[in-house]
Short mmCIF file of C-alpha atoms in Angstrom, two decimals:
data_model
loop_
_atom_site.label_atom_id
_atom_site.label_comp_id
_atom_site.label_asym_id
_atom_site.label_seq_id
_atom_site.Cartn_x
_atom_site.Cartn_y
_atom_site.Cartn_z
CA MET A 1314 -124.29 -80.60 151.51
CA LYS A 1315 -127.71 -79.34 150.55
CA ARG A 1316 -130.44 -80.09 152.81
CA LEU A 1317 -133.66 -81.36 151.25
CA SER A 1318 -137.09 -81.92 152.91
CA ILE A 1319 -140.29 -82.72 150.95
CA GLY A 1320 -143.36 -81.71 152.83
CA GLY A 1321 -141.62 -82.33 156.12
CA VAL A 1322 -140.04 -85.67 154.96
CA PRO A 1323 -136.22 -85.57 155.33
CA VAL A 1324 -134.48 -86.62 152.14
CA ASP A 1325 -130.89 -87.07 153.25
CA PRO A 1326 -128.73 -87.12 151.23
CA PRO A 1327 -130.64 -85.09 148.52
CA LEU A 1328 -130.51 -88.12 146.15
CA LEU A 1329 -133.55 -89.89 144.75
CA SER A 1330 -134.01 -93.10 142.87
CA ALA A 1331 -136.35 -92.71 139.81
CA PRO A 1332 -139.45 -95.00 139.49
CA MET A 1333 -138.65 -97.35 136.60
CA ALA A 1334 -141.27 -99.81 135.31
CA GLY A 1335 -139.89 -103.33 135.46
CA TYR A 1336 -136.69 -102.09 137.31
CA THR A 1337 -137.48 -100.58 140.67
CA THR A 1338 -138.91 -103.67 142.15
CA ALA A 1339 -138.70 -104.86 145.69
CA PRO A 1340 -135.45 -106.82 145.11
CA PHE A 1341 -133.71 -103.80 143.38
CA ARG A 1342 -134.90 -101.61 146.23
CA ALA A 1343 -133.30 -103.99 148.57
CA LEU A 1344 -129.99 -103.68 146.61
CA LEU A 1345 -130.23 -99.96 146.83
CA ARG A 1346 -130.61 -100.10 150.62
CA TYR A 1347 -127.64 -102.50 150.82
CA PHE A 1348 -125.33 -99.92 149.23
CA GLY A 1349 -127.04 -96.97 150.89
CA GLY A 1350 -126.73 -93.35 149.88
CA VAL A 1351 -130.32 -92.96 148.58
CA GLY A 1352 -132.33 -90.30 150.43
CA LEU A 1353 -135.66 -91.31 148.78
CA ILE A 1354 -136.45 -94.72 147.14
CA ALA A 1355 -139.18 -95.06 144.58
CA THR A 1356 -141.34 -98.02 143.59
CA GLU A 1357 -142.42 -98.79 140.11
CA MET A 1358 -145.07 -96.57 138.57
CA VAL A 1359 -148.55 -97.91 139.58
CA SER A 1360 -151.76 -97.52 137.57
CA ALA A 1361 -154.37 -95.77 139.78
CA ARG A 1362 -157.12 -97.27 137.61
CA SER A 1363 -155.78 -100.85 137.99
CA PHE A 1364 -155.61 -100.35 141.66
CA VAL A 1365 -159.18 -99.18 141.95
CA TYR A 1366 -160.54 -101.90 139.62
CA MET A 1367 -158.66 -104.78 141.16
CA ASP A 1368 -159.73 -103.65 144.61
CA ALA A 1369 -163.31 -103.44 143.64
CA ALA A 1370 -163.21 -106.89 142.03
CA GLY A 1371 -161.60 -108.38 145.11
CA ASP A 1372 -158.53 -109.28 143.11
CA GLY A 1373 -156.04 -107.58 145.62
CA HIS A 1374 -153.81 -104.79 144.51
CA PRO A 1375 -151.25 -104.43 141.68
CA GLU A 1376 -148.21 -106.73 142.12
CA ARG A 1377 -145.95 -103.68 141.93
CA LEU A 1378 -146.86 -102.89 145.39
CA TRP A 1379 -145.62 -106.21 146.70
CA GLY A 1380 -143.37 -105.65 149.69
CA VAL A 1381 -144.19 -102.01 150.07
CA ALA A 1382 -146.06 -102.23 153.32
CA GLN A 1383 -143.12 -103.83 155.15
CA GLU A 1384 -140.28 -101.79 153.62
CA GLU A 1385 -138.14 -99.22 155.44
CA ARG A 1386 -139.10 -95.59 155.07
CA PRO A 1387 -138.96 -93.14 153.52
CA LEU A 1388 -140.54 -94.60 150.41
CA VAL A 1389 -142.38 -92.98 147.59
CA VAL A 1390 -145.04 -94.61 145.37
CA GLN A 1391 -145.70 -93.09 141.90
CA ILE A 1392 -149.11 -93.29 140.54
CA TRP A 1393 -150.70 -92.23 137.13
CA ASP A 1394 -154.05 -91.60 135.60
CA ASN A 1395 -156.17 -88.74 134.38
CA ILE A 1396 -159.27 -89.38 136.39
CA PRO A 1397 -159.37 -87.33 139.68
CA GLU A 1398 -161.45 -89.95 141.61
CA THR A 1399 -159.15 -92.80 140.80
CA LEU A 1400 -156.03 -90.91 141.78
CA GLU A 1401 -157.66 -89.61 144.93
CA GLU A 1402 -158.85 -93.11 146.08
CA THR A 1403 -155.42 -94.82 145.23
CA ALA A 1404 -153.43 -92.14 146.90
CA PHE A 1405 -155.68 -92.24 150.06
CA ARG A 1406 -155.36 -96.02 150.35
CA LEU A 1407 -151.58 -95.91 149.80
CA ALA A 1408 -151.23 -93.20 152.45
CA HIS A 1409 -153.42 -94.65 155.06
CA GLU A 1410 -153.22 -98.42 154.51
CA TYR A 1411 -149.67 -98.75 153.12
CA ARG A 1412 -148.50 -95.61 155.10
CA VAL A 1413 -146.11 -94.62 152.27
CA SER A 1414 -143.99 -91.47 152.92
CA ILE A 1415 -144.87 -89.49 149.64
CA ILE A 1416 -147.23 -89.93 146.87
CA ASP A 1417 -145.77 -88.85 143.38
CA ILE A 1418 -147.97 -88.23 140.31
CA ASN A 1419 -146.57 -88.95 136.90
CA PHE A 1420 -146.95 -86.20 134.40
CA GLY A 1421 -143.79 -87.18 132.37
CA CYS A 1422 -144.20 -90.65 131.03
CA PRO A 1423 -143.95 -90.44 127.22
CA ALA A 1424 -144.86 -94.13 126.50
CA ARG A 1425 -147.66 -94.56 123.89
CA ARG A 1426 -149.64 -96.85 126.23
CA ILE A 1427 -149.86 -94.12 128.79
CA ALA A 1428 -149.37 -90.74 127.08
CA LYS A 1429 -151.56 -91.35 123.99
CA ASN A 1430 -153.86 -94.37 124.65
CA SER A 1431 -154.62 -93.31 128.13
CA ALA A 1432 -154.24 -89.49 127.83
CA SER A 1433 -152.17 -89.52 131.01
CA GLY A 1434 -148.49 -89.00 131.87
CA SER A 1435 -146.82 -86.42 129.49
CA TYR A 1436 -150.11 -85.94 127.63
CA LEU A 1437 -151.27 -83.85 130.54
CA LEU A 1438 -148.42 -81.25 130.12
CA ARG A 1439 -150.51 -79.55 127.54
CA ASN A 1440 -152.83 -78.42 130.21
CA PRO A 1441 -151.12 -77.02 133.43
CA GLU A 1442 -154.51 -76.20 134.88
CA LYS A 1443 -155.41 -79.87 134.72
CA VAL A 1444 -152.24 -80.95 136.33
CA GLY A 1445 -152.87 -78.48 139.15
CA ASP A 1446 -156.38 -79.73 139.56
CA LEU A 1447 -155.24 -83.35 139.83
CA VAL A 1448 -152.36 -82.43 142.19
CA GLY A 1449 -154.55 -80.35 144.37
CA ARG A 1450 -157.40 -82.89 144.71
CA VAL A 1451 -154.99 -85.58 145.74
CA ALA A 1452 -153.08 -83.35 148.16
CA ARG A 1453 -156.30 -82.27 149.95
CA ARG A 1454 -157.48 -85.93 150.18
CA ILE A 1455 -154.37 -87.38 151.68
CA ALA A 1456 -152.89 -84.44 153.76
CA PRO A 1457 -150.57 -84.37 155.63
CA THR A 1458 -148.84 -86.97 153.37
CA PRO A 1459 -146.95 -85.00 150.80
CA VAL A 1460 -147.81 -84.99 147.09
CA THR A 1461 -145.24 -84.46 144.37
CA ALA A 1462 -145.08 -84.37 140.60
CA LYS A 1463 -142.76 -85.63 137.97
CA ILE A 1464 -142.80 -83.77 134.65
CA ARG A 1465 -140.85 -83.21 131.45
CA LEU A 1466 -139.84 -79.81 129.90
CA GLY A 1467 -142.90 -80.02 127.76
CA LEU A 1468 -144.40 -82.02 124.78
CA THR A 1469 -142.02 -80.77 122.13
CA ALA A 1470 -139.17 -78.35 121.84
CA ASP A 1471 -141.71 -75.65 120.56
CA ALA A 1472 -143.92 -76.26 123.48
CA ILE A 1473 -141.62 -76.09 126.56
CA ASN A 1474 -143.82 -75.17 129.57
CA ALA A 1475 -142.31 -76.77 132.59
CA GLY A 1476 -142.20 -73.47 134.44
CA ASP A 1477 -145.93 -73.10 134.05
CA VAL A 1478 -146.67 -76.69 135.02
CA ALA A 1479 -144.35 -76.55 138.04
CA GLN A 1480 -146.15 -73.38 139.10
CA ALA A 1481 -149.47 -74.96 138.86
CA VAL A 1482 -148.13 -77.96 141.03
CA GLU A 1483 -146.90 -75.60 143.72
CA GLU A 1484 -150.05 -73.42 143.75
CA ALA A 1485 -152.21 -76.54 144.12
CA GLY A 1486 -150.33 -77.71 147.21
CA GLY A 1487 -147.68 -79.93 145.67
CA ALA A 1488 -144.69 -80.45 147.91
CA ALA A 1489 -141.91 -80.77 145.34
CA VAL A 1490 -141.54 -81.13 141.50
CA THR A 1491 -139.07 -83.27 139.59
CA VAL A 1492 -138.19 -82.16 136.09
CA HIS A 1493 -136.68 -84.56 133.52
CA GLY A 1494 -134.66 -82.50 131.08
CA ARG A 1495 -136.09 -83.82 127.88
CA THR A 1496 -139.50 -83.23 126.05
CA ALA A 1497 -141.95 -85.97 125.63
CA ALA A 1498 -141.20 -86.04 121.91
CA GLN A 1499 -137.53 -86.81 122.67
CA MET A 1500 -138.44 -89.92 124.63
CA TYR A 1501 -134.95 -90.82 125.85
CA ARG A 1502 -133.09 -89.49 122.69
CA GLY A 1503 -130.74 -86.60 122.71
CA LYS A 1504 -129.35 -84.95 125.80
CA ALA A 1505 -131.10 -83.76 128.98
CA ASP A 1506 -131.20 -79.93 129.05
CA TRP A 1507 -130.09 -78.88 132.49
CA GLY A 1508 -130.34 -75.20 131.55
CA GLU A 1509 -134.10 -75.66 131.03
CA ILE A 1510 -134.36 -77.62 134.26
CA ALA A 1511 -132.65 -74.64 136.07
CA ARG A 1512 -135.17 -72.19 134.56
CA VAL A 1513 -137.99 -73.98 136.30
CA LYS A 1514 -136.61 -72.73 139.58
CA GLU A 1515 -137.67 -69.20 138.66
CA SER A 1516 -141.29 -70.24 138.65
CA LEU A 1517 -141.16 -71.73 142.09
CA LYS A 1518 -141.47 -69.79 145.39
CA LYS A 1519 -140.78 -72.38 148.00
CA ILE A 1520 -141.12 -76.03 147.06
CA PRO A 1521 -137.89 -77.97 145.98
CA LEU A 1522 -136.87 -78.69 142.46
CA ILE A 1523 -135.36 -82.04 141.68
CA GLY A 1524 -133.35 -82.39 138.50
CA ASN A 1525 -133.35 -85.66 136.43
CA GLY A 1526 -131.68 -86.71 133.34
CA ASP A 1527 -128.28 -88.07 132.03
CA ILE A 1528 -126.49 -88.45 135.23
CA THR A 1529 -124.23 -91.44 134.65
CA THR A 1530 -121.26 -90.88 137.09
CA PRO A 1531 -120.70 -89.69 140.66
CA GLU A 1532 -118.75 -86.75 139.21
CA GLU A 1533 -121.61 -85.63 137.03
CA ALA A 1534 -124.04 -85.82 140.00
CA LEU A 1535 -121.89 -83.71 142.17
CA ASP A 1536 -121.44 -81.15 139.27
CA ARG A 1537 -125.23 -80.93 138.81
CA LEU A 1538 -125.83 -80.27 142.48
CA ARG A 1539 -123.09 -77.63 142.69
CA ALA A 1540 -123.56 -75.92 139.32
CA TRP A 1541 -127.31 -75.71 138.94
CA PRO A 1542 -130.06 -74.30 141.23
CA VAL A 1543 -131.61 -77.74 142.06
CA ASP A 1544 -132.41 -78.92 145.57
CA GLY A 1545 -131.82 -82.64 144.68
CA ILE A 1546 -131.22 -85.03 141.91
CA MET A 1547 -132.94 -88.15 140.74
CA ILE A 1548 -131.13 -91.03 139.02
CA GLY A 1549 -132.83 -93.68 137.02
CA ARG A 1550 -131.08 -95.66 134.21
CA ALA A 1551 -127.59 -95.27 135.49
CA ALA A 1552 -128.63 -96.82 138.89
CA ALA A 1553 -129.83 -99.95 137.14
CA ALA A 1554 -126.35 -100.51 135.81
CA ARG A 1555 -124.50 -99.11 138.90
CA PRO A 1556 -126.71 -99.52 141.97
CA TRP A 1557 -123.73 -98.41 144.17
CA ILE A 1558 -123.70 -94.95 142.57
CA PHE A 1559 -125.77 -93.27 145.23
CA HIS A 1560 -123.20 -94.36 147.85
CA GLN A 1561 -120.46 -92.98 145.75
CA ILE A 1562 -122.25 -89.52 145.40
CA ALA A 1563 -123.14 -89.45 149.07
CA GLU A 1564 -119.48 -89.76 149.94
CA GLY A 1565 -118.55 -87.07 147.63
CA LEU A 1566 -121.17 -84.77 149.10
CA ALA A 1567 -119.80 -85.49 152.65
CA GLY A 1568 -116.36 -84.32 151.47
CA ARG A 1569 -114.85 -87.75 151.35
CA PRO A 1570 -113.14 -89.42 148.40
CA ILE A 1571 -115.46 -91.09 145.92
CA PRO A 1572 -115.13 -94.95 146.55
CA PRO A 1573 -114.17 -97.00 143.55
CA ASP A 1574 -116.56 -99.33 141.82
CA PRO A 1575 -116.86 -102.83 143.35
CA THR A 1576 -114.27 -105.17 141.92
CA GLN A 1577 -115.12 -107.60 139.20
CA GLN A 1578 -115.64 -110.48 141.62
CA GLU A 1579 -117.79 -108.27 143.95
CA GLN A 1580 -119.98 -107.21 141.01
CA TYR A 1581 -120.39 -110.85 139.96
CA ALA A 1582 -121.41 -111.72 143.46
CA LEU A 1583 -123.81 -108.82 143.65
CA LEU A 1584 -125.55 -109.68 140.38
CA LEU A 1585 -126.03 -113.22 141.45
CA ARG A 1586 -127.37 -112.00 144.86
CA HIS A 1587 -129.83 -109.82 143.04
CA PHE A 1588 -130.83 -112.80 140.93
CA ASP A 1589 -131.50 -114.95 144.01
CA LEU A 1590 -133.80 -112.17 145.41
CA VAL A 1591 -135.61 -111.92 142.09
CA LEU A 1592 -136.09 -115.68 141.98
CA GLU A 1593 -137.35 -115.62 145.50
CA ARG A 1594 -139.94 -112.97 144.54
CA PHE A 1595 -141.03 -114.09 141.06
CA GLY A 1596 -140.16 -117.76 140.86
CA GLU A 1597 -137.60 -119.39 138.43
CA GLU A 1598 -139.25 -119.03 135.04
CA LYS A 1599 -140.46 -115.42 135.37
CA GLY A 1600 -137.42 -114.42 137.50
CA THR A 1601 -134.99 -115.56 134.92
CA ILE A 1602 -136.75 -113.64 132.24
CA LEU A 1603 -136.79 -110.54 134.33
CA MET A 1604 -133.16 -110.72 135.22
CA ARG A 1605 -132.13 -110.81 131.66
CA LYS A 1606 -132.47 -107.03 131.26
CA TRP A 1607 -130.60 -106.41 134.55
CA ALA A 1608 -127.72 -108.41 133.37
CA CYS A 1609 -127.80 -106.42 130.04
CA SER A 1610 -127.73 -103.22 132.00
CA TRP A 1611 -124.53 -104.34 133.94
CA SER A 1612 -122.82 -105.24 130.63
CA HIS A 1613 -122.74 -101.86 128.96
CA GLY A 1614 -119.22 -100.68 128.39
CA ARG A 1615 -117.64 -103.76 129.37
CA PHE A 1616 -115.49 -106.15 127.24
CA GLY A 1617 -117.69 -108.64 125.28
CA GLY A 1618 -120.71 -106.82 126.29
CA ARG A 1619 -122.65 -107.00 122.98
CA ALA A 1620 -122.13 -110.63 122.64
CA PHE A 1621 -123.21 -111.23 126.16
CA ARG A 1622 -126.38 -109.34 125.79
CA ALA A 1623 -127.32 -111.40 122.85
CA GLU A 1624 -126.59 -114.62 124.77
CA ILE A 1625 -128.11 -113.60 128.03
CA SER A 1626 -131.39 -112.45 126.36
CA ALA A 1627 -132.05 -116.02 125.28
CA VAL A 1628 -131.44 -117.88 128.54
CA LYS A 1629 -134.57 -119.63 130.06
CA THR A 1630 -133.39 -121.27 133.25
CA PRO A 1631 -131.50 -120.17 136.38
CA ALA A 1632 -128.65 -122.71 135.48
CA GLU A 1633 -128.20 -121.06 132.06
CA PHE A 1634 -128.31 -117.54 133.49
CA ARG A 1635 -125.59 -118.38 136.12
CA LYS A 1636 -123.41 -120.13 133.61
CA THR A 1637 -123.58 -117.23 131.09
CA VAL A 1638 -122.87 -114.62 133.68
CA ARG A 1639 -120.00 -116.54 135.10
CA ARG A 1640 -118.45 -116.92 131.63
CA PHE A 1641 -118.90 -113.22 130.87
CA PHE A 1642 -117.22 -112.05 134.10
CA SER A 1643 -114.40 -114.49 133.67
CA ALA A 1644 -113.79 -113.40 130.24
CA GLU A 1645 -113.76 -109.68 131.11
CA GLU A 1646 -111.31 -110.30 133.96
CA ASN A 1647 -108.95 -112.18 131.46
CA PRO A 1648 -109.53 -110.67 128.02
CA PRO A 1649 -107.54 -112.06 125.03
CA GLY A 1650 -104.00 -110.55 125.15
CA GLY A 1651 -104.41 -109.58 128.87
CA SER A 1652 -101.88 -110.44 131.47
#
């Protein structure tokens, strides 16, 4: 098994959960820990500007940081902005008050609100020197807490420069770089290019390269780790639908048989357990709305999934949610014509 350490923080196994807005909440992170197999768990992406403004106004900190101070370590918090001072201040507070294991800076988000309206995220890929400056300033401010960066291949297919950006991250004192194998223009369309991810390794001298994109099964994860010169892999969307995937990959890395997916009844119980955690955290009204997308994630590729997604997206109460989920799992277990 590959050994991965990020700035002295062991990541064992070399499997990382991707930060996903609206998904990697405290309840989901608890679910990942229940299954195990994740070497490094990430929070949702946090706006550094919001952190600084809320703190100055006495309004506390962004709710995405709820539970972070008490959670098990290692834990990484990803932050974003293009203003050095806000990134530095937020990272310093997270490192010294929250005592997080690693600070990751986002240079890959292609969402319009971040990349275009705020000139942050993937917008900054056009300027590797700016990326290096931001990473360096944060790294110096919070040392010895490691600073990492998450990037994409480039802005467009004609402007792929992930190697230059990764090199700037390393030279500035970054401890690792994660590369998502798409350009910003692709958003989440098309396929992740692992050949281009691998080329980034040629630009790095010593820090780890983490590959990310289109890993949907344990077998694909094992193949990426064995076939490409990456030091670890990061999984996002597939984990939202299969939070047990990290455990399956870890078993495969250890040379043991890949465990099967949980049974239908086990998955039904797990989804409702997750729902209970979300209700406890967010309350009945907001919690029910938030869980609708989780239930949709679990339904892809299943019998009756499309109809279920349409129905679950309209539920408004916990009772409606539980009833709809129960009916869906019962129907999948006994489809028309089945024995």
